[in-house]
Each structure stands twice: as structure tokens, then as C-alpha cells.
Tab-separated table of C-alpha atoms in Angstrom:
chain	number	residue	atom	x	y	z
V	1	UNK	CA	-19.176	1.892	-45.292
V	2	UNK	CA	-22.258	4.000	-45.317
V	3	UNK	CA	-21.617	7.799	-43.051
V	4	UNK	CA	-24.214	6.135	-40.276
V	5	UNK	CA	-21.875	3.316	-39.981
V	6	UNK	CA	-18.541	5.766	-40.004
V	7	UNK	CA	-20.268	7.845	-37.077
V	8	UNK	CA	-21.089	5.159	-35.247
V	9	UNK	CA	-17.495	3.507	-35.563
V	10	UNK	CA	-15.999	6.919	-34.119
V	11	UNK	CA	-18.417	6.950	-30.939
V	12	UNK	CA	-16.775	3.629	-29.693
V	13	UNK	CA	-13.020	4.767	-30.567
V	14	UNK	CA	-11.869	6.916	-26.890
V	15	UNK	CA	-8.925	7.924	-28.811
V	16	UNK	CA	-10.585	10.455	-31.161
V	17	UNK	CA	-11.555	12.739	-28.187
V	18	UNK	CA	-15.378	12.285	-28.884
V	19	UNK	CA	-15.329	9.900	-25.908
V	20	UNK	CA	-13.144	9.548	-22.875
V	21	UNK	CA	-13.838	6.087	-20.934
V	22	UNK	CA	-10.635	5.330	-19.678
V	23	UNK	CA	-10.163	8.201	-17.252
V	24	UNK	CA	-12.827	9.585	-14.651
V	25	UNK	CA	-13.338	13.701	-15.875
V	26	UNK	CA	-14.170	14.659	-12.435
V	27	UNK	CA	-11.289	12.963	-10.485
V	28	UNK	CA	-9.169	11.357	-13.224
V	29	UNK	CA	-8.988	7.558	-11.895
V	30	UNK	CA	-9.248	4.768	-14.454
V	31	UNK	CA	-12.140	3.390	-15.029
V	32	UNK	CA	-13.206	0.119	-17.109
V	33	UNK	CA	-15.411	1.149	-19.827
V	34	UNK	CA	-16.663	-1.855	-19.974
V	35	UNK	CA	-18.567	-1.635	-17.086
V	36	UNK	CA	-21.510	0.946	-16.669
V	37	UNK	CA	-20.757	4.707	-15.560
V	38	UNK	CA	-22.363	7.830	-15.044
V	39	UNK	CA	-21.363	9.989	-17.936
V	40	UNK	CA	-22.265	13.948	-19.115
V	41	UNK	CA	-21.845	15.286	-22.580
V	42	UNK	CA	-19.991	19.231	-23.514
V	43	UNK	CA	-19.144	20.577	-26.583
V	44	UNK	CA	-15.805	21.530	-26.737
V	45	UNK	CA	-13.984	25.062	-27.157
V	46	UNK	CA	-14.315	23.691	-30.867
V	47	UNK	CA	-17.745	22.779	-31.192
V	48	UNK	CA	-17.357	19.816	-30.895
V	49	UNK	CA	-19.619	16.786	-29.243
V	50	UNK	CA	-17.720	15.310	-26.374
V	51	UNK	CA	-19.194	12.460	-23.697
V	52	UNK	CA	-16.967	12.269	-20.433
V	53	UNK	CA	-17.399	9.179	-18.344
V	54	UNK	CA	-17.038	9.521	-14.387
V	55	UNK	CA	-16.530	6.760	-12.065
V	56	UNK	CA	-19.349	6.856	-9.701
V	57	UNK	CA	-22.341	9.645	-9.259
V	58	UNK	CA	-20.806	11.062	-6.246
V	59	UNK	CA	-17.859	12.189	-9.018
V	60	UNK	CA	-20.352	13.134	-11.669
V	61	UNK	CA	-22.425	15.475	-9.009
V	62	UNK	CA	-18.802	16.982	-8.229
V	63	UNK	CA	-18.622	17.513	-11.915
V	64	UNK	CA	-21.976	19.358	-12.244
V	65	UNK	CA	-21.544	21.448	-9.649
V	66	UNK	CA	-18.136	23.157	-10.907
């Protein structure tokens, strides 16, 4: 497995903490990450590259504006 292929493999896994898809960050309700979302990207306290999935704009604007 070349590193381009590892990377990619670890964008799609929500368990590592680079991506959270199951839970809205703005108002913490499930959401299907299977459908499409708004999402936002942070780096962490740690530096490191995090994308947080919302469940509608009106949640991601609510996110933005904290």
C-alpha cells in the first residue's frame, strides 16, 4: 500500500478523529454520512487536521459564529 493510498484510507475511517460524520459538531444529532452535509475543517489543540460534519447550514452558521 503506497502512503497516498494509507492517507486516503484514514480520511474515510470517523473513528481515527480526522473525521467525525456520525455526530453533528454544532448540535450533536446523528447524522448519516452517507448523505451530503455541510462540513468545516480545524486543526486540533494537537495540530492536527480535523473535518467536522454538521447536519444542515443553519447548524454550520451556528458553528461559525461561536
Amino acid at each position: 500500500m503506497t502512503e497516498r493510498e494509507i492517507d486516503s484510507d484514514r480520511r474515510h475511517r470517523p473513528d481515527d478523529g480526522l473525521v467525525d460524520t456520525e455526530r453533528c459538531a454544532s448540535c450533536g444529532r446523528e447524522i448519516d454520512p452517507s448523505d451530503w452535509h455541510p462540513v468545516a475543517t480545524q486543526y486540533t489543540s494537537d495540530d492536527e487536521f480535523q473535518i467536522l460534519a454538521f447536519c444542515g447550514p443553519e447548524c454550520r452558521e451556528d458553528w461559525t459564529e461561536e
